Amino acid sequence: MADIGRDPHIDDDERAALYRIIALRRDCRHFTPGPPLPDDQLERLLQAAHQAPSVGLMQPWRFMRLSTPDWRARLAPLVEAERQATAQALGERAAEFLRLKVEGIRDCAELLAVILAPDDGTVFGRRSMPAEMAWASAACAVQNLWLAARAENLGLGWVSMFDPDTLARELGLPDGAKPFGLLCLGPVPAFYESPMLEQLGWRQRAPLRDMLWHPPSDS
């Protein structure tokens, strides 16, 4: 039997701080150019990511640090190509979309790739949904990193505009590994008062009541 151990008590101040951090988290696109993050700070952030839950304790996340000017110059065109393709797919909203800032690859202090590792064959908890549970577990690591960054007063922006096969080749990933995000991380001039896409009128957050579904009545 696993050792349950002592239950660390979370006090009211700590609870309030957590909910405040969640509410203030933002997907950041505007960064303050500057030096890389101190190694100890980046280590703390990645440790927070690595403490994420995962189905069957499979831990499918991998991170790659790509913060050099050469890597930024190599990866920015991949994002721009997908940005243009997205604009074409949006039809009448193309011009509106192209006015949006969608990444901070050249300005952020750190640029990380988050990668889904090759499948390790984990069955526990994912027999019926193997791919979905791997992706969900890796996304939990990104959310941990996002909240930890906000707690350190750093911004983080998740960039998903790239062709994954092209990026995998660029990064020299092993067979079966799949990139699913470029993470821009670092100081920001200010945090958006509300999500940027809300501020710019692109889309509004739906009320929680619309997200609550109820099962059919037995009567």
mmCIF file of C-alpha atoms in Angstrom:
data_model
loop_
_atom_site.group_PDB
_atom_site.id
_atom_site.type_symbol
_atom_site.label_atom_id
_atom_site.label_comp_id
_atom_site.label_asym_id
_atom_site.label_seq_id
_atom_site.Cartn_x
_atom_site.Cartn_y
_atom_site.Cartn_z
ATOM 1 C CA MET A 1 0.000 0.000 0.000
ATOM 2 C CA ALA A 2 1.307 3.439 -0.869
ATOM 3 C CA ASP A 3 2.441 5.645 1.997
ATOM 4 C CA ILE A 4 -0.214 8.359 2.194
ATOM 5 C CA GLY A 5 1.861 10.531 4.516
ATOM 6 C CA ARG A 6 0.828 13.781 6.076
ATOM 7 C CA ASP A 7 -1.660 16.043 4.362
ATOM 8 C CA PRO A 8 -0.091 19.518 3.923
ATOM 9 C CA HIS A 9 -2.711 22.037 4.871
ATOM 10 C CA ILE A 10 -3.451 24.861 2.421
ATOM 11 C CA ASP A 11 -4.385 27.998 4.295
ATOM 12 C CA ASP A 12 -6.763 30.729 3.166
ATOM 13 C CA ASP A 13 -4.018 33.027 1.888
ATOM 14 C CA GLU A 14 -2.438 30.288 -0.218
ATOM 15 C CA ARG A 15 -5.817 29.294 -1.623
ATOM 16 C CA ALA A 16 -6.637 32.868 -2.522
ATOM 17 C CA ALA A 17 -3.227 33.272 -4.191
ATOM 18 C CA LEU A 18 -3.789 30.212 -6.350
ATOM 19 C CA TYR A 19 -7.190 31.367 -7.561
ATOM 20 C CA ARG A 20 -5.780 34.831 -8.247
ATOM 21 C CA ILE A 21 -2.942 33.396 -10.329
ATOM 22 C CA ILE A 22 -5.413 31.309 -12.333
ATOM 23 C CA ALA A 23 -7.595 34.359 -12.968
ATOM 24 C CA LEU A 24 -4.611 36.522 -13.999
ATOM 25 C CA ARG A 25 -2.973 34.008 -16.324
ATOM 26 C CA ARG A 26 -2.785 35.296 -19.892
ATOM 27 C CA ASP A 27 -1.660 33.986 -23.262
ATOM 28 C CA CYS A 28 1.013 36.611 -23.900
ATOM 29 C CA ARG A 29 2.158 37.915 -27.275
ATOM 30 C CA HIS A 30 4.035 41.087 -26.310
ATOM 31 C CA PHE A 31 7.390 40.640 -24.557
ATOM 32 C CA THR A 32 10.128 42.898 -23.236
ATOM 33 C CA PRO A 33 13.365 42.044 -25.077
ATOM 34 C CA GLY A 34 16.185 41.190 -22.723
ATOM 35 C CA PRO A 35 18.622 38.519 -21.586
ATOM 36 C CA PRO A 36 17.738 34.859 -21.046
ATOM 37 C CA LEU A 37 16.149 33.899 -17.750
ATOM 38 C CA PRO A 38 18.474 32.960 -14.898
ATOM 39 C CA ASP A 39 19.134 29.233 -14.899
ATOM 40 C CA ASP A 40 17.659 28.729 -11.446
ATOM 41 C CA GLN A 41 14.423 30.458 -12.433
ATOM 42 C CA LEU A 42 14.047 28.412 -15.608
ATOM 43 C CA GLU A 43 14.751 25.280 -13.570
ATOM 44 C CA ARG A 44 11.942 26.163 -11.156
ATOM 45 C CA LEU A 45 9.518 26.675 -14.006
ATOM 46 C CA LEU A 46 10.389 23.414 -15.714
ATOM 47 C CA GLN A 47 10.186 21.552 -12.408
ATOM 48 C CA ALA A 48 6.649 22.917 -12.027
ATOM 49 C CA ALA A 49 5.832 21.609 -15.495
ATOM 50 C CA HIS A 50 7.365 18.234 -14.664
ATOM 51 C CA GLN A 51 5.149 17.903 -11.584
ATOM 52 C CA ALA A 52 2.048 17.759 -13.785
ATOM 53 C CA PRO A 53 -0.297 14.796 -13.554
ATOM 54 C CA SER A 54 -0.201 12.198 -16.311
ATOM 55 C CA VAL A 55 -2.282 9.168 -17.126
ATOM 56 C CA GLY A 56 -0.547 6.022 -15.881
ATOM 57 C CA LEU A 57 2.358 8.254 -14.816
ATOM 58 C CA MET A 58 3.519 8.150 -18.433
ATOM 59 C CA GLN A 59 5.041 11.676 -18.353
ATOM 60 C CA PRO A 60 4.920 12.173 -22.131
ATOM 61 C CA TRP A 61 6.179 15.767 -22.159
ATOM 62 C CA ARG A 62 9.594 16.835 -23.385
ATOM 63 C CA PHE A 63 10.966 20.372 -23.569
ATOM 64 C CA MET A 64 13.645 21.772 -25.868
ATOM 65 C CA ARG A 65 15.303 25.141 -25.276
ATOM 66 C CA LEU A 66 15.580 27.117 -28.524
ATOM 67 C CA SER A 67 16.438 30.594 -27.280
ATOM 68 C CA THR A 68 19.443 31.400 -29.473
ATOM 69 C CA PRO A 69 19.078 33.997 -32.253
ATOM 70 C CA ASP A 70 19.795 31.285 -34.843
ATOM 71 C CA TRP A 71 16.917 29.110 -33.670
ATOM 72 C CA ARG A 72 14.535 32.040 -33.539
ATOM 73 C CA ALA A 73 15.473 32.979 -37.104
ATOM 74 C CA ARG A 74 14.931 29.385 -38.272
ATOM 75 C CA LEU A 75 11.560 28.941 -36.594
ATOM 76 C CA ALA A 76 9.935 32.318 -37.239
ATOM 77 C CA PRO A 77 9.323 31.577 -40.965
ATOM 78 C CA LEU A 78 7.507 28.338 -40.059
ATOM 79 C CA VAL A 79 5.110 30.308 -37.887
ATOM 80 C CA GLU A 80 4.669 33.006 -40.512
ATOM 81 C CA ALA A 81 3.837 30.417 -43.187
ATOM 82 C CA GLU A 82 1.078 28.962 -41.021
ATOM 83 C CA ARG A 83 -0.132 32.447 -40.106
ATOM 84 C CA GLN A 84 -0.661 33.200 -43.794
ATOM 85 C CA ALA A 85 -2.359 29.821 -44.352
ATOM 86 C CA THR A 86 -4.651 30.488 -41.396
ATOM 87 C CA ALA A 87 -5.582 33.878 -42.827
ATOM 88 C CA GLN A 88 -6.575 32.249 -46.114
ATOM 89 C CA ALA A 89 -8.687 29.683 -44.262
ATOM 90 C CA LEU A 90 -10.513 32.416 -42.346
ATOM 91 C CA GLY A 91 -11.999 33.953 -45.476
ATOM 92 C CA GLU A 92 -13.705 37.258 -44.718
ATOM 93 C CA ARG A 93 -11.930 37.577 -41.360
ATOM 94 C CA ALA A 94 -8.468 37.245 -42.945
ATOM 95 C CA ALA A 95 -7.550 40.935 -42.792
ATOM 96 C CA GLU A 96 -8.799 41.210 -39.213
ATOM 97 C CA PHE A 97 -6.739 38.159 -38.248
ATOM 98 C CA LEU A 98 -3.564 39.458 -39.893
ATOM 99 C CA ARG A 99 -3.728 42.562 -37.688
ATOM 100 C CA LEU A 100 -3.432 40.372 -34.583
ATOM 101 C CA LYS A 101 -0.061 39.680 -33.010
ATOM 102 C CA VAL A 102 0.156 35.909 -32.722
ATOM 103 C CA GLU A 103 3.656 35.258 -31.337
ATOM 104 C CA GLY A 104 6.682 36.780 -29.630
ATOM 105 C CA ILE A 105 9.360 34.423 -30.915
ATOM 106 C CA ARG A 106 11.975 37.089 -31.593
ATOM 107 C CA ASP A 107 11.380 39.137 -28.417
ATOM 108 C CA CYS A 108 10.800 36.684 -25.562
ATOM 109 C CA ALA A 109 13.564 35.848 -23.111
ATOM 110 C CA GLU A 110 13.201 32.102 -23.691
ATOM 111 C CA LEU A 111 11.799 30.043 -26.541
ATOM 112 C CA LEU A 112 10.880 26.462 -25.715
ATOM 113 C CA ALA A 113 9.430 23.682 -27.824
ATOM 114 C CA VAL A 114 7.042 21.340 -26.045
ATOM 115 C CA ILE A 115 7.029 17.882 -27.550
ATOM 116 C CA LEU A 116 4.971 14.729 -27.161
ATOM 117 C CA ALA A 117 7.470 11.907 -26.687
ATOM 118 C CA PRO A 118 7.232 8.659 -28.680
ATOM 119 C CA ASP A 119 4.573 6.367 -27.229
ATOM 120 C CA ASP A 120 6.023 4.225 -24.430
ATOM 121 C CA GLY A 121 3.220 1.679 -24.546
ATOM 122 C CA THR A 122 1.495 2.751 -21.339
ATOM 123 C CA VAL A 123 -1.862 0.966 -21.060
ATOM 124 C CA PHE A 124 -2.933 1.987 -17.545
ATOM 125 C CA GLY A 125 -5.748 4.530 -17.915
ATOM 126 C CA ARG A 126 -5.471 4.931 -21.674
ATOM 127 C CA ARG A 127 -6.320 1.592 -23.258
ATOM 128 C CA SER A 128 -9.461 2.983 -24.908
ATOM 129 C CA MET A 129 -8.071 6.470 -25.647
ATOM 130 C CA PRO A 130 -4.298 6.110 -26.040
ATOM 131 C CA ALA A 131 -3.593 9.194 -28.141
ATOM 132 C CA GLU A 132 -6.050 11.476 -26.354
ATOM 133 C CA MET A 133 -4.675 10.686 -22.894
ATOM 134 C CA ALA A 134 -1.089 11.283 -24.012
ATOM 135 C CA TRP A 135 -1.972 14.709 -25.455
ATOM 136 C CA ALA A 136 -4.039 15.620 -22.385
ATOM 137 C CA SER A 137 -1.223 14.656 -20.033
ATOM 138 C CA ALA A 138 1.322 16.752 -21.935
ATOM 139 C CA ALA A 139 -1.065 19.710 -21.961
ATOM 140 C CA CYS A 140 -1.229 19.517 -18.169
ATOM 141 C CA ALA A 141 2.517 20.146 -18.066
ATOM 142 C CA VAL A 142 2.088 23.267 -20.188
ATOM 143 C CA GLN A 143 -0.655 24.545 -17.864
ATOM 144 C CA ASN A 144 1.612 23.994 -14.853
ATOM 145 C CA LEU A 145 4.349 25.958 -16.593
ATOM 146 C CA TRP A 146 1.896 28.719 -17.496
ATOM 147 C CA LEU A 147 0.703 29.163 -13.917
ATOM 148 C CA ALA A 148 4.231 28.989 -12.518
ATOM 149 C CA ALA A 149 5.346 31.647 -14.994
ATOM 150 C CA ARG A 150 2.513 33.929 -13.900
ATOM 151 C CA ALA A 151 3.488 33.375 -10.263
ATOM 152 C CA GLU A 152 6.993 34.568 -11.227
ATOM 153 C CA ASN A 153 5.455 37.611 -13.004
ATOM 154 C CA LEU A 154 6.549 36.272 -16.365
ATOM 155 C CA GLY A 155 4.421 35.979 -19.472
ATOM 156 C CA LEU A 156 3.988 32.846 -21.531
ATOM 157 C CA GLY A 157 2.470 32.498 -24.980
ATOM 158 C CA TRP A 158 1.591 29.151 -26.555
ATOM 159 C CA VAL A 159 2.254 29.278 -30.313
ATOM 160 C CA SER A 160 0.538 26.516 -32.283
ATOM 161 C CA MET A 161 0.882 27.996 -35.760
ATOM 162 C CA PHE A 162 3.306 25.704 -37.551
ATOM 163 C CA ASP A 163 3.263 22.531 -39.592
ATOM 164 C CA PRO A 164 4.153 19.804 -37.054
ATOM 165 C CA ASP A 165 5.945 17.561 -39.536
ATOM 166 C CA THR A 166 8.114 20.424 -40.763
ATOM 167 C CA LEU A 167 8.938 21.492 -37.211
ATOM 168 C CA ALA A 168 9.740 17.905 -36.208
ATOM 169 C CA ARG A 169 12.247 17.685 -39.053
ATOM 170 C CA GLU A 170 13.739 21.067 -38.154
ATOM 171 C CA LEU A 171 14.232 19.950 -34.559
ATOM 172 C CA GLY A 172 15.581 16.521 -35.519
ATOM 173 C CA LEU A 173 12.998 14.710 -33.417
ATOM 174 C CA PRO A 174 13.054 10.909 -33.202
ATOM 175 C CA ASP A 175 10.375 8.851 -34.927
ATOM 176 C CA GLY A 176 7.059 9.089 -33.095
ATOM 177 C CA ALA A 177 7.838 12.385 -31.339
ATOM 178 C CA LYS A 178 5.444 15.212 -32.155
ATOM 179 C CA PRO A 179 5.852 18.936 -31.436
ATOM 180 C CA PHE A 180 2.675 20.641 -30.279
ATOM 181 C CA GLY A 181 3.779 24.048 -29.105
ATOM 182 C CA LEU A 182 6.407 26.752 -29.247
ATOM 183 C CA LEU A 183 6.337 28.504 -25.888
ATOM 184 C CA CYS A 184 7.399 32.143 -25.683
ATOM 185 C CA LEU A 185 8.428 32.893 -22.103
ATOM 186 C CA GLY A 186 9.776 35.978 -20.387
ATOM 187 C CA PRO A 187 9.120 39.438 -18.967
ATOM 188 C CA VAL A 188 6.286 41.423 -20.504
ATOM 189 C CA PRO A 189 5.667 45.189 -20.548
ATOM 190 C CA ALA A 190 2.263 44.548 -18.933
ATOM 191 C CA PHE A 191 -0.248 41.761 -18.542
ATOM 192 C CA TYR A 192 -3.469 42.119 -20.505
ATOM 193 C CA GLU A 193 -6.389 43.119 -18.288
ATOM 194 C CA SER A 194 -8.416 40.418 -20.019
ATOM 195 C CA PRO A 195 -7.462 37.859 -22.691
ATOM 196 C CA MET A 196 -6.099 39.659 -25.744
ATOM 197 C CA LEU A 197 -8.644 38.124 -28.122
ATOM 198 C CA GLU A 198 -11.434 39.413 -25.897
ATOM 199 C CA GLN A 199 -9.933 42.908 -25.761
ATOM 200 C CA LEU A 200 -9.644 43.034 -29.540
ATOM 201 C CA GLY A 201 -13.142 41.725 -30.138
ATOM 202 C CA TRP A 202 -12.096 38.488 -31.812
ATOM 203 C CA ARG A 203 -14.076 36.258 -29.463
ATOM 204 C CA GLN A 204 -15.594 36.449 -25.980
ATOM 205 C CA ARG A 205 -15.397 33.978 -23.142
ATOM 206 C CA ALA A 206 -18.663 32.085 -22.731
ATOM 207 C CA PRO A 207 -20.338 32.101 -19.325
ATOM 208 C CA LEU A 208 -19.720 29.062 -17.155
ATOM 209 C CA ARG A 209 -23.410 28.124 -17.234
ATOM 210 C CA ASP A 210 -23.100 27.440 -20.951
ATOM 211 C CA MET A 211 -20.351 24.913 -20.238
ATOM 212 C CA LEU A 212 -22.389 22.860 -17.769
ATOM 213 C CA TRP A 213 -24.223 20.008 -19.448
ATOM 214 C CA HIS A 214 -26.754 17.879 -17.668
ATOM 215 C CA PRO A 215 -27.584 14.217 -18.292
ATOM 216 C CA PRO A 216 -30.985 13.288 -19.665
ATOM 217 C CA SER A 217 -33.706 13.040 -17.090
ATOM 218 C CA ASP A 218 -34.685 9.542 -15.998
ATOM 219 C CA SER A 219 -38.329 10.552 -15.805
#
